[in-house]
PDB file of N, CA and C in Angstrom:
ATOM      1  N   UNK A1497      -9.597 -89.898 -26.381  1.00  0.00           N
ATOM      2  CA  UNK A1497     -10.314 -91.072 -25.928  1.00  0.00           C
ATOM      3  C   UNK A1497      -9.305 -92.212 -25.752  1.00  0.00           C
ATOM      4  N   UNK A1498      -9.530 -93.213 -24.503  1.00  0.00           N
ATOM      5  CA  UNK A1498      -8.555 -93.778 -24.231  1.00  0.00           C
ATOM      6  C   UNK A1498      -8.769 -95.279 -25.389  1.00  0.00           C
ATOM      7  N   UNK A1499      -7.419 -96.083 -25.538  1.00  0.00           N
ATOM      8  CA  UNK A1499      -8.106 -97.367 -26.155  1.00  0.00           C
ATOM      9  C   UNK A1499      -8.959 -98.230 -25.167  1.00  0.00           C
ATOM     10  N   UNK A1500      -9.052 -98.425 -24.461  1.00  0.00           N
ATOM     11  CA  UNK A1500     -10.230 -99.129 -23.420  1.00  0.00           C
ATOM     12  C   UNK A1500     -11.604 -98.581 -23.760  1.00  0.00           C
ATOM     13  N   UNK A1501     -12.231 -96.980 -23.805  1.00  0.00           N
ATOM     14  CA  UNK A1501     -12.788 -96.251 -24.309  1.00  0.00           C
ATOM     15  C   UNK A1501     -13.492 -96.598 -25.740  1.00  0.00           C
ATOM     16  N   UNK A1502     -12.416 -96.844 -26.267  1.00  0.00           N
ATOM     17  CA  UNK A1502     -12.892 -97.302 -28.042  1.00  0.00           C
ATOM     18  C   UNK A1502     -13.077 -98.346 -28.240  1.00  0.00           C
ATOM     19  N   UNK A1503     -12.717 -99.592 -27.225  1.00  0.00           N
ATOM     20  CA  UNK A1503     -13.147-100.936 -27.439  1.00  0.00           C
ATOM     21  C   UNK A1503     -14.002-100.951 -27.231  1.00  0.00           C
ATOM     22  N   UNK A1504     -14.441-100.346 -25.602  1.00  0.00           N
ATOM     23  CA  UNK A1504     -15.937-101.117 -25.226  1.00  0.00           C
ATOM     24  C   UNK A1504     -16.862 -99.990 -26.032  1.00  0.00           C
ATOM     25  N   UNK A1505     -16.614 -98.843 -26.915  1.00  0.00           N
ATOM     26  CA  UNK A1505     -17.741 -98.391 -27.883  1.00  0.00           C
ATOM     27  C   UNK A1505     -18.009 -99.657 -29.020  1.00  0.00           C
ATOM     28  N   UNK A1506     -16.376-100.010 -29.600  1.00  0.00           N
ATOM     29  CA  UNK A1506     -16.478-100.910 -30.475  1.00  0.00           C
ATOM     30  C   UNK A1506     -17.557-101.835 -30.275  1.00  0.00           C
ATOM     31  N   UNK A1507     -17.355-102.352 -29.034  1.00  0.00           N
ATOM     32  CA  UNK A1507     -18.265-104.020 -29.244  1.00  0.00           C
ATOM     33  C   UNK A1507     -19.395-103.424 -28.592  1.00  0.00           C
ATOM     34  N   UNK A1508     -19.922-102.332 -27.909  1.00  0.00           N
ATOM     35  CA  UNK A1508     -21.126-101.844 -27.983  1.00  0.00           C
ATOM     36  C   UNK A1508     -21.816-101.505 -29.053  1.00  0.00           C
ATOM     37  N   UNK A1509     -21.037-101.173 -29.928  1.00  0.00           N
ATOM     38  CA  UNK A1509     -21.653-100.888 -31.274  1.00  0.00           C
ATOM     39  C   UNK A1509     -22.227-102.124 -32.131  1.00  0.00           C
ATOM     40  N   UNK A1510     -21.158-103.127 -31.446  1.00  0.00           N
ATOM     41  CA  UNK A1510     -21.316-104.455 -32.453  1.00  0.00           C
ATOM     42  C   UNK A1510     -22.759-105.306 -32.053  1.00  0.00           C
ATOM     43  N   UNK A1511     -22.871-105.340 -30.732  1.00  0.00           N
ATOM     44  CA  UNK A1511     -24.192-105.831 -29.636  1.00  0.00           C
ATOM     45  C   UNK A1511     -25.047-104.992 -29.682  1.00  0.00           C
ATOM     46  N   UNK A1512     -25.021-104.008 -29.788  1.00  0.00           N
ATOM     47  CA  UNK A1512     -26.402-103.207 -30.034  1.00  0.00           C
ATOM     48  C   UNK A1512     -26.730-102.879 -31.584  1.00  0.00           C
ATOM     49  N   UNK A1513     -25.990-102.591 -32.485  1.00  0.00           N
ATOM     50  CA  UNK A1513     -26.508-102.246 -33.641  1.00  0.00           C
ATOM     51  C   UNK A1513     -26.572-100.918 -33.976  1.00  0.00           C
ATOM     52  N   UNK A1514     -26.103-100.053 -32.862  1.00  0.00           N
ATOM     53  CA  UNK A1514     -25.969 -98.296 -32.933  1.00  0.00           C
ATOM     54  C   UNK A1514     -24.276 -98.081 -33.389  1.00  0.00           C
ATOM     55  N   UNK A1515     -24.427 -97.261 -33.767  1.00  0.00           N
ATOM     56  CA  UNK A1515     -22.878 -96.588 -34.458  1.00  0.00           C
ATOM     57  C   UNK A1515     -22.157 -96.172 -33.207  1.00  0.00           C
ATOM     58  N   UNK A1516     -20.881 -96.483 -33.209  1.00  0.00           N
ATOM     59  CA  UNK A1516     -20.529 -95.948 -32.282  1.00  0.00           C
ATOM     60  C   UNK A1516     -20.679 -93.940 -32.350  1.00  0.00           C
ATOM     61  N   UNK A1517     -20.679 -93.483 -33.587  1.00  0.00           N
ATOM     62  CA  UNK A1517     -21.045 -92.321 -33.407  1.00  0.00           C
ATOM     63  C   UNK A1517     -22.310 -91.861 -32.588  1.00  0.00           C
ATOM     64  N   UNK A1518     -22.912 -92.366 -32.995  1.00  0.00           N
ATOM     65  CA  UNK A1518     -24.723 -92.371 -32.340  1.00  0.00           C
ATOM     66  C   UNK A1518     -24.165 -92.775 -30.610  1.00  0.00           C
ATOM     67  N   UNK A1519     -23.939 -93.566 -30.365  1.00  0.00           N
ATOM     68  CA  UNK A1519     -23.340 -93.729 -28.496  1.00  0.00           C
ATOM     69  C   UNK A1519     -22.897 -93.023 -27.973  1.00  0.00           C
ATOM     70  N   UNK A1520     -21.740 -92.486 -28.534  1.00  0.00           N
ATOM     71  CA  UNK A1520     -21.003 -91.312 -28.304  1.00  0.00           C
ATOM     72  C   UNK A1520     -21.833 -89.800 -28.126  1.00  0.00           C
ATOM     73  N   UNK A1521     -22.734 -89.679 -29.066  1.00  0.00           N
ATOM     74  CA  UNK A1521     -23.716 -88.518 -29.253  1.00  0.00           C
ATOM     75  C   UNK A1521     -23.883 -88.011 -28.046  1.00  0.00           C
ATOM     76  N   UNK A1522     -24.648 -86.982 -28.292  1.00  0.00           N
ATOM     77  CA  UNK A1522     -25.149 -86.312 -27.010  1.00  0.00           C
ATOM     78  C   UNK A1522     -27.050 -86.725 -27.106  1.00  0.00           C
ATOM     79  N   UNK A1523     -27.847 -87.718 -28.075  1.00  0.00           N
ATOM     80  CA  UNK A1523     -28.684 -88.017 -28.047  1.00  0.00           C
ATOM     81  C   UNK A1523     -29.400 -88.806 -26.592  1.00  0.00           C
ATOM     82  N   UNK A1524     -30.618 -88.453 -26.718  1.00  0.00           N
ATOM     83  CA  UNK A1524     -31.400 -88.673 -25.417  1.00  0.00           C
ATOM     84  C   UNK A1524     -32.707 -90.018 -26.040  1.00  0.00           C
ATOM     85  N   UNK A1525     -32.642 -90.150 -27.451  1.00  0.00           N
ATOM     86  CA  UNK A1525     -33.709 -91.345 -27.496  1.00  0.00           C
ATOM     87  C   UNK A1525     -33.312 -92.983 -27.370  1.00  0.00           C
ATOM     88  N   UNK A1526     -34.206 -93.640 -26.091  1.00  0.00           N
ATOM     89  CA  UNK A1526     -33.575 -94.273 -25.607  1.00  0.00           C
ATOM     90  C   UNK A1526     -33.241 -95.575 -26.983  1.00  0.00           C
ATOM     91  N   UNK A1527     -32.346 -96.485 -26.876  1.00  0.00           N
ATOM     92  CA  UNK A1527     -31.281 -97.096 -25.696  1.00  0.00           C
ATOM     93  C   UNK A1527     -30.381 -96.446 -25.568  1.00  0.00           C
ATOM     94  N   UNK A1528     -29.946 -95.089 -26.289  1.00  0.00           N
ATOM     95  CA  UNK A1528     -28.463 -94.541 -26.387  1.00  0.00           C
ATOM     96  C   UNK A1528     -28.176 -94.079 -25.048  1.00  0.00           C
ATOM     97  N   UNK A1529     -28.674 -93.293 -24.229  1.00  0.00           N
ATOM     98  CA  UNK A1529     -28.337 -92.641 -22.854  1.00  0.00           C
ATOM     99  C   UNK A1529     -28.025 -93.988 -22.091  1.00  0.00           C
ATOM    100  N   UNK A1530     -28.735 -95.021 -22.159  1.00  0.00           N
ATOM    101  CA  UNK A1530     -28.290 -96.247 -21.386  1.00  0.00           C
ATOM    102  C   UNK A1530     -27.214 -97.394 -21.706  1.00  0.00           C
ATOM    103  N   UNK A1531     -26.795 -97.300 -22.865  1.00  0.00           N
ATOM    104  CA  UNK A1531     -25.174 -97.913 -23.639  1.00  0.00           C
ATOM    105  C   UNK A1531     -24.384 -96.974 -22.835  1.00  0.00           C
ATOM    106  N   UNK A1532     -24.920 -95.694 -23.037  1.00  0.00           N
ATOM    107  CA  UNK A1532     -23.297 -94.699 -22.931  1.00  0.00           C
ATOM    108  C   UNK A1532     -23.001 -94.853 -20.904  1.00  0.00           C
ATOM    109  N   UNK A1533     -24.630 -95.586 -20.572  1.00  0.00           N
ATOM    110  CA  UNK A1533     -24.120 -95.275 -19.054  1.00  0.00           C
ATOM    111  C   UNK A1533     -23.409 -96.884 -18.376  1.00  0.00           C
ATOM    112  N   UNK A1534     -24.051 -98.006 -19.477  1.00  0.00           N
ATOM    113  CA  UNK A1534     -23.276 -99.242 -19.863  1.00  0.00           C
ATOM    114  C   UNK A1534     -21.629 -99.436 -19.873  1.00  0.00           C
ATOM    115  N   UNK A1535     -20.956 -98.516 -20.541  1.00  0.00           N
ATOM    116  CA  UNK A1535     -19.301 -98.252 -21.143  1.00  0.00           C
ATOM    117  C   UNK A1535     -18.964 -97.789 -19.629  1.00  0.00           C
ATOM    118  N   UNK A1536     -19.834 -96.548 -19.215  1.00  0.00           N
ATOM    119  CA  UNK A1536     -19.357 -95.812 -17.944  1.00  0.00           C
ATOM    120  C   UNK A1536     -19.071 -96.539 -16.727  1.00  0.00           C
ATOM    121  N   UNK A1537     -20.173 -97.593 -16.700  1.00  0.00           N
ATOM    122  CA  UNK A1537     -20.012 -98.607 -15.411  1.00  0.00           C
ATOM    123  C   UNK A1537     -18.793 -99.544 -15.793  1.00  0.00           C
ATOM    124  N   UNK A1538     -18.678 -99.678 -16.698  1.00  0.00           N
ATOM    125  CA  UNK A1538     -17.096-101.091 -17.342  1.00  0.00           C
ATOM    126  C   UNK A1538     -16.358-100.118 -16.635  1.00  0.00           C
ATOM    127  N   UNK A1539     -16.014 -98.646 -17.287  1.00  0.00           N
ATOM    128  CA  UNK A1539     -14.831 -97.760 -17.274  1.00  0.00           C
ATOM    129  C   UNK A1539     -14.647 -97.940 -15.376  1.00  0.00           C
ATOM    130  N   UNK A1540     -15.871 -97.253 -15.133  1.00  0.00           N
ATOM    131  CA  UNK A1540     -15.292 -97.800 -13.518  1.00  0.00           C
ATOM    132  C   UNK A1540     -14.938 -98.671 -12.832  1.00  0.00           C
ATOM    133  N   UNK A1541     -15.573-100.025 -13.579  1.00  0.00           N
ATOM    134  CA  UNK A1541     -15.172-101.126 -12.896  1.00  0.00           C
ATOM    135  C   UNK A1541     -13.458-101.475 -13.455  1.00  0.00           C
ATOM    136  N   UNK A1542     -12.641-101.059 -14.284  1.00  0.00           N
ATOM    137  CA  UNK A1542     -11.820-100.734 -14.961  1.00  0.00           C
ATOM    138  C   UNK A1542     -10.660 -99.787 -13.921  1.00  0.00           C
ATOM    139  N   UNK A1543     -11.355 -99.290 -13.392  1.00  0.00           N
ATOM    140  CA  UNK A1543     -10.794 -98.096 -12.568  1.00  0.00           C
ATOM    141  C   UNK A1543     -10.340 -96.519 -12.649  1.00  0.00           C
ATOM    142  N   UNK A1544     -11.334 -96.320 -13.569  1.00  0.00           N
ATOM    143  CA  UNK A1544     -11.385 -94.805 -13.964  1.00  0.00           C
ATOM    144  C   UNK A1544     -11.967 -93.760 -13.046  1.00  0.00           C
ATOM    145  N   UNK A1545     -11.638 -93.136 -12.982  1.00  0.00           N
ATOM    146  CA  UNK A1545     -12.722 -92.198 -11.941  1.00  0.00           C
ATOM    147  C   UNK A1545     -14.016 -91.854 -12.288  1.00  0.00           C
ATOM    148  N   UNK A1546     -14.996 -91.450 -11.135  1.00  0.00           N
ATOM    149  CA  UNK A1546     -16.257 -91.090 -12.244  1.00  0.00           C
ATOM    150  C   UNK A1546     -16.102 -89.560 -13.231  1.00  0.00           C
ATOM    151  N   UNK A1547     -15.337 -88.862 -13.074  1.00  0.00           N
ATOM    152  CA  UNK A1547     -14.924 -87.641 -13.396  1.00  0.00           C
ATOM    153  C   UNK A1547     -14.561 -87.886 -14.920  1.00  0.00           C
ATOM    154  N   UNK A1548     -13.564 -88.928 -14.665  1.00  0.00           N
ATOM    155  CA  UNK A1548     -12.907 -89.117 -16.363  1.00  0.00           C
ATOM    156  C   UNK A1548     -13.305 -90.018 -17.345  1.00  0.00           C
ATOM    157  N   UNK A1549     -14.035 -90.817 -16.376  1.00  0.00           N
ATOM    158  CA  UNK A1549     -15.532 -91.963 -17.576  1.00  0.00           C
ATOM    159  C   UNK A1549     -16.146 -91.059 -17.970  1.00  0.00           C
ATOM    160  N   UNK A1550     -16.912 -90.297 -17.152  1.00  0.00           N
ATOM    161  CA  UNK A1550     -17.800 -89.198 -17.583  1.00  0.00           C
ATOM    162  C   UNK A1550     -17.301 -88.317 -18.925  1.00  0.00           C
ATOM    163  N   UNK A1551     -16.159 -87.852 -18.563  1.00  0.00           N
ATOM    164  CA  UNK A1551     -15.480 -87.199 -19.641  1.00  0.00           C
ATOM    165  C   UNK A1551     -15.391 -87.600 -21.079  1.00  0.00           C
ATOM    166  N   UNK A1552     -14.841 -88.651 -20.732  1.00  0.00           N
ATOM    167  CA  UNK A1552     -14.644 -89.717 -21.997  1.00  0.00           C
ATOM    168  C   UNK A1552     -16.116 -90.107 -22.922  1.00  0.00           C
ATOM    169  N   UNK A1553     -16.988 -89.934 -22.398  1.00  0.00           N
ATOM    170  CA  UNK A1553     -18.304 -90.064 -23.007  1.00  0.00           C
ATOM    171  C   UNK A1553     -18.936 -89.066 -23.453  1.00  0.00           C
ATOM    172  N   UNK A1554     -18.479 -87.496 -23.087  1.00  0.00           N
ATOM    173  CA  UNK A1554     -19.080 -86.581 -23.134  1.00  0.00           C
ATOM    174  C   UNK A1554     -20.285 -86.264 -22.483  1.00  0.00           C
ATOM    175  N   UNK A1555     -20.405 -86.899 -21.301  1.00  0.00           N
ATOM    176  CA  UNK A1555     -21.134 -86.550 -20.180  1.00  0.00           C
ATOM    177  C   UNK A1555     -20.894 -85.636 -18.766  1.00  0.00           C
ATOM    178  N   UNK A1556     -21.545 -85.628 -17.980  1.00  0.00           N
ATOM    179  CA  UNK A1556     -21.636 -84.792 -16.934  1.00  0.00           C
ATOM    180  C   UNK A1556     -21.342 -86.190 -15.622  1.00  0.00           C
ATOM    181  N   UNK A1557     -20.270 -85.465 -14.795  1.00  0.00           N
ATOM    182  CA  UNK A1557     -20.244 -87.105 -13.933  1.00  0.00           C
ATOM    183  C   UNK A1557     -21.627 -86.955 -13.259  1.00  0.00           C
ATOM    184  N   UNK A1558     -21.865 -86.092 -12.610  1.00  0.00           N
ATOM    185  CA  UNK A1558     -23.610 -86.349 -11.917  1.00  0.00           C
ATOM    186  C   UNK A1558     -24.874 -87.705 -12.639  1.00  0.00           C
ATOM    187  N   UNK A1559     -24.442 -87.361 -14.274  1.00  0.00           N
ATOM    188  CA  UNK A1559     -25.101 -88.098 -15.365  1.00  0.00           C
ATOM    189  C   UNK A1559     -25.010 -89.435 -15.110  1.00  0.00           C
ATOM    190  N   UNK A1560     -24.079 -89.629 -15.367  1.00  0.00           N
ATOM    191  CA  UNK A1560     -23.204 -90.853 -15.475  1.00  0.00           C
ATOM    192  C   UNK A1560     -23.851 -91.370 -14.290  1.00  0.00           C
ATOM    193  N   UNK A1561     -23.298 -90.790 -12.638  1.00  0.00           N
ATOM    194  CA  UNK A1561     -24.324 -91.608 -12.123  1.00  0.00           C
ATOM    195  C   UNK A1561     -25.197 -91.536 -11.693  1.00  0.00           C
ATOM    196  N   UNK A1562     -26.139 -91.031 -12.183  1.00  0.00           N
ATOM    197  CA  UNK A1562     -27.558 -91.183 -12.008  1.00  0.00           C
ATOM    198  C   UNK A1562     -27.878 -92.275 -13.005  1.00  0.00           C
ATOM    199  N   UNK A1563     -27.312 -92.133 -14.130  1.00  0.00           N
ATOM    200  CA  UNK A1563     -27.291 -93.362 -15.187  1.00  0.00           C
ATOM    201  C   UNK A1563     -26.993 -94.548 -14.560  1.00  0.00           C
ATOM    202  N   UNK A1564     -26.045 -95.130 -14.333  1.00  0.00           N
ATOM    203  CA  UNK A1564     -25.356 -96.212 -13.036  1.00  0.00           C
ATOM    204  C   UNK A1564     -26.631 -96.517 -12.235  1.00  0.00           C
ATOM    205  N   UNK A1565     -27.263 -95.425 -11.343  1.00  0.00           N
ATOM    206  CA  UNK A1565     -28.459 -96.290 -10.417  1.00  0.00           C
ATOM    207  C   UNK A1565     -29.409 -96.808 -11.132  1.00  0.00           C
ATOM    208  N   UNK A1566     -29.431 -95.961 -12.583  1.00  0.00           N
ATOM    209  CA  UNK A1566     -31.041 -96.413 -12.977  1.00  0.00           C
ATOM    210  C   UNK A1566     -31.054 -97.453 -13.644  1.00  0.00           C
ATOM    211  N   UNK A1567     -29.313 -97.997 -13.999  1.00  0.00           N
ATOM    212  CA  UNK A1567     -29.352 -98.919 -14.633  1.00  0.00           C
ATOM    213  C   UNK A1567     -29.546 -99.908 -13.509  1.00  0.00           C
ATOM    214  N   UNK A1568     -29.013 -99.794 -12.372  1.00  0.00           N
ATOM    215  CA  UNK A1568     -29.377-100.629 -11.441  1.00  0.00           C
ATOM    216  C   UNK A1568     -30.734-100.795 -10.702  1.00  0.00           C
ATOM    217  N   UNK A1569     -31.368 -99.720 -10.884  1.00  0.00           N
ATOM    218  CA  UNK A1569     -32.853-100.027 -10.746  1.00  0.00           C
ATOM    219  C   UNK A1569     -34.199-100.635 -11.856  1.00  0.00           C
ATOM    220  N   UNK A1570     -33.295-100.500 -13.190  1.00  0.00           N
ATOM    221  CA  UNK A1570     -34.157-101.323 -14.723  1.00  0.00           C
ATOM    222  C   UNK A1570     -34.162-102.718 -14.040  1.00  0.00           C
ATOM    223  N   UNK A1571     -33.505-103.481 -13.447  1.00  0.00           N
ATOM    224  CA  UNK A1571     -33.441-104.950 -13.683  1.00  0.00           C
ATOM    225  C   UNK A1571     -35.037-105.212 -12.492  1.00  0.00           C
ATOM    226  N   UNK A1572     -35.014-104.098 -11.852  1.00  0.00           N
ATOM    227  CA  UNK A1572     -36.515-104.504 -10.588  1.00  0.00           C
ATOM    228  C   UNK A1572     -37.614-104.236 -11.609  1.00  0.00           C
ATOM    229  N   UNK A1573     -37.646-103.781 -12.546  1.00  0.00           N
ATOM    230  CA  UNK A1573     -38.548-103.600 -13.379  1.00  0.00           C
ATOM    231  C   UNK A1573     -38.216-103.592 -14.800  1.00  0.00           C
ATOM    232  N   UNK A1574     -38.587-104.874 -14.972  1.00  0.00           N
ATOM    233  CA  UNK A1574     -38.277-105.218 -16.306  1.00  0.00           C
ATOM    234  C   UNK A1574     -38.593-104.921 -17.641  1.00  0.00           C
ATOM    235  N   UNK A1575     -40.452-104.543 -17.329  1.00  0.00           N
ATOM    236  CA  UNK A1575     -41.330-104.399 -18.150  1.00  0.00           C
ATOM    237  C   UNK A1575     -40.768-103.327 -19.455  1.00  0.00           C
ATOM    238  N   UNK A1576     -40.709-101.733 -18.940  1.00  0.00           N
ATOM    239  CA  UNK A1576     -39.592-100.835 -19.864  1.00  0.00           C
ATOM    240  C   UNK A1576     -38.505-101.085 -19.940  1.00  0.00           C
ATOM    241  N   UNK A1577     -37.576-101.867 -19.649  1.00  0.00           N
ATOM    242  CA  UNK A1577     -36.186-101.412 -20.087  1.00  0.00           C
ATOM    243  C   UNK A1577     -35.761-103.049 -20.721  1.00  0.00           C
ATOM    244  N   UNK A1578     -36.986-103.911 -21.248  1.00  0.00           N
ATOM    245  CA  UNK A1578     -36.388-105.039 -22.026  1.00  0.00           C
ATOM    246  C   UNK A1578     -35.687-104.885 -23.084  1.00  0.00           C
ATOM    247  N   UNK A1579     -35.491-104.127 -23.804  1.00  0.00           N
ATOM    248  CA  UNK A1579     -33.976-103.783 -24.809  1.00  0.00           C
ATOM    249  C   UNK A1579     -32.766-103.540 -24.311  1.00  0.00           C
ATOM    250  N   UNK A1580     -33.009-102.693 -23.289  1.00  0.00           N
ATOM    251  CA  UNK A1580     -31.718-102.275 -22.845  1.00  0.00           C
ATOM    252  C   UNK A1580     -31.163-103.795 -21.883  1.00  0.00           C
ATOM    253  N   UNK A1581     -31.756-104.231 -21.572  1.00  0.00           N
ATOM    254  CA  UNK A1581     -31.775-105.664 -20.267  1.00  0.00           C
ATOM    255  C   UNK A1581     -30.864-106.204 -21.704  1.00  0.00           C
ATOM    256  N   UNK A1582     -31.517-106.421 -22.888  1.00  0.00           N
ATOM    257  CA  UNK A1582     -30.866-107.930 -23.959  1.00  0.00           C
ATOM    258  C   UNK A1582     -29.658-107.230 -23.930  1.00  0.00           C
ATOM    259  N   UNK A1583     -29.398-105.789 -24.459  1.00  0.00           N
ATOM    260  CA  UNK A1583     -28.048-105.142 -25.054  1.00  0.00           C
ATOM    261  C   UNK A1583     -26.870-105.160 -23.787  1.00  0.00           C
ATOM    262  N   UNK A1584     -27.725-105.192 -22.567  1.00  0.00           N
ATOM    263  CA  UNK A1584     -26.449-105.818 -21.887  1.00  0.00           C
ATOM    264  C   UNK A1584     -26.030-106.950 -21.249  1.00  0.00           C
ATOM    265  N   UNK A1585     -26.414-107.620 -21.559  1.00  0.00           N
ATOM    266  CA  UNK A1585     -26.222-109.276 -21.379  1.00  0.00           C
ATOM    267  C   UNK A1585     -25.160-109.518 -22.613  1.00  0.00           C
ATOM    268  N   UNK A1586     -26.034-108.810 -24.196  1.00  0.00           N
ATOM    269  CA  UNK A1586     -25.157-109.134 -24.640  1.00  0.00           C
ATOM    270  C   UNK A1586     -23.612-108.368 -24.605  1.00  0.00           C
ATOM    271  N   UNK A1587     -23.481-106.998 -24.504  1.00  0.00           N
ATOM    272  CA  UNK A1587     -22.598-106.288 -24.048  1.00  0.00           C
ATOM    273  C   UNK A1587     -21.872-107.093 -23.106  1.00  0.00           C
ATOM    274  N   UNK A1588     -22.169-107.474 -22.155  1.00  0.00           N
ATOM    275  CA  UNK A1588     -21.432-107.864 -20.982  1.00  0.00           C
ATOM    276  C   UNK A1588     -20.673-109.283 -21.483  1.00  0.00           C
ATOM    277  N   UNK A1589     -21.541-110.275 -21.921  1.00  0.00           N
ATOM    278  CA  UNK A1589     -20.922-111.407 -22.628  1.00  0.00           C
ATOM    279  C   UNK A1589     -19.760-111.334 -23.821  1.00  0.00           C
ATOM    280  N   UNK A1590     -20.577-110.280 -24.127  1.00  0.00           N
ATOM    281  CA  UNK A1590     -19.469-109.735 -25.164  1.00  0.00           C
ATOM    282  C   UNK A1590     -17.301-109.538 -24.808  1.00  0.00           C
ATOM    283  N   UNK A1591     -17.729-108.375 -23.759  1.00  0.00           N
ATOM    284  CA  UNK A1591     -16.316-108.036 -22.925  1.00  0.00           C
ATOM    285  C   UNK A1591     -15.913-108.813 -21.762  1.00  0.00           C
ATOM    286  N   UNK A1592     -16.827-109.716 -21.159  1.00  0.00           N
ATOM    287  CA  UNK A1592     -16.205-111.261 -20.807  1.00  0.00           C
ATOM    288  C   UNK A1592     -15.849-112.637 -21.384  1.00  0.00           C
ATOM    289  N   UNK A1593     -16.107-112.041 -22.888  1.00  0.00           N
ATOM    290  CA  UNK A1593     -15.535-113.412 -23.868  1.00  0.00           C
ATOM    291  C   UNK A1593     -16.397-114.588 -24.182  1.00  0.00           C
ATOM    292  N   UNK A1594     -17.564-114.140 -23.888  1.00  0.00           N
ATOM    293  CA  UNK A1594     -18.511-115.444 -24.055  1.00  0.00           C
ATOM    294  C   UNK A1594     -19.266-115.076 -25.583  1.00  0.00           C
ATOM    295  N   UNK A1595     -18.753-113.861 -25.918  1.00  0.00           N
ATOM    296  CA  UNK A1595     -19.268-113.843 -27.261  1.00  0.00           C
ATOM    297  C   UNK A1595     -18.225-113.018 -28.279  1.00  0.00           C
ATOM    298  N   UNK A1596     -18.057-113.862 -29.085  1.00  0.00           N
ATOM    299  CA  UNK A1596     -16.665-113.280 -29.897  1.00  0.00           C
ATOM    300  C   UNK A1596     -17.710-111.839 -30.454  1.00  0.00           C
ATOM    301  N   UNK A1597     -16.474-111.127 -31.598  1.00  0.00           N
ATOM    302  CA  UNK A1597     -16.696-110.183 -32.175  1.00  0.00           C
ATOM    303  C   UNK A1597     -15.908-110.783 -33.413  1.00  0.00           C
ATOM    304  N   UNK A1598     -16.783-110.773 -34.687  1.00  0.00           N
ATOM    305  CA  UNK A1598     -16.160-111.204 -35.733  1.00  0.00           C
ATOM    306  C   UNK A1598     -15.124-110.013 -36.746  1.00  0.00           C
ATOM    307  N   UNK A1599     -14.794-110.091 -37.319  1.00  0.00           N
ATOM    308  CA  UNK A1599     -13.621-109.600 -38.427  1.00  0.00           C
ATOM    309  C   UNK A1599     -14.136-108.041 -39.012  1.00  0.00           C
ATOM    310  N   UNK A1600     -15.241-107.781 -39.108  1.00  0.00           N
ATOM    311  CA  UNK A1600     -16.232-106.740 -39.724  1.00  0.00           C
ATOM    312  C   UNK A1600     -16.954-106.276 -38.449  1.00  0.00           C
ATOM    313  N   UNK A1601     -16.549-106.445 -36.978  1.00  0.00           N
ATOM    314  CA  UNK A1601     -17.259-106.077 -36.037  1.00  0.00           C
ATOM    315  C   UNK A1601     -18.381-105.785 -35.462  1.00  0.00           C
ATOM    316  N   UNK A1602     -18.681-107.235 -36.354  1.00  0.00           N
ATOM    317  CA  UNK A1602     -20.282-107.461 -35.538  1.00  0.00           C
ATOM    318  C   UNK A1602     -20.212-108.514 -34.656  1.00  0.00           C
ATOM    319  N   UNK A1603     -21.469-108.407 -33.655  1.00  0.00           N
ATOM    320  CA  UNK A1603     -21.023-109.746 -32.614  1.00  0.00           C
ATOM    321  C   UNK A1603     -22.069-111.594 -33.012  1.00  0.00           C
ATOM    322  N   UNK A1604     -20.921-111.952 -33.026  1.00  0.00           N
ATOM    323  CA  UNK A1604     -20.698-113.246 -33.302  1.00  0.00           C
ATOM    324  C   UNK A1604     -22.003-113.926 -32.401  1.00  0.00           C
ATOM    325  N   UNK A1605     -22.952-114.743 -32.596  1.00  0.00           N
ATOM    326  CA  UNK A1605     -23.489-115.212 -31.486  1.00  0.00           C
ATOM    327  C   UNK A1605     -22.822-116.716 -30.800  1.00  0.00           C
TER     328      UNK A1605
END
């Protein structure tokens, strides 16, 4: 796993409240399938391929993006996916610096 990889589990872990073990998982109850497809979209925007984000998560690249659209289709419909909507705002604020990560790696508000 790359260090880019282990950060953005790190402060996913810290903004959501899931272990990074649990993210990493191969678990399907949600928010976890939608963090792990969260890290995948950074990794690409990062410039990873979808092949080796995928990898790095222990996913399937097909997964990954099908994960990617649906995350892009939660925001037209808000109603189900309001957890996952907060965890990445804060996620995202998080790895653009608008929200520290304190000493014990939880996130700072």
């Amino acid at each position: 796993m790359t260090p880019l990889t282990k950060d953005l589990l790190s402060i996913m872990a810290a903004v959501s409240g899931f272990s990074t073990r649990s993210i990493i998982s191969r678990q399907r109850k949600c928010p976890l399938p939608a963090l792990r497809w969260m890290i995948g979209r950074e990794l690409l925007r990062h410039g990873y391929s979808n092949s080796f984000a995928a990898r790095e998560l222990r996913l399937d690249h097909a997964t990954l993006l099908h994960g990617i659209k649906t995350l892009d289709a939660m925001k037209d419909d808000e109603k189900g996916w309001r957890l996952e909507i907060e965890i990445e705002k804060r996620f995202n604020n998080a790895i653009n610096g608008k929200e520290g990560i304190n000493e014990q790696g939880a996130a700072r508000p």
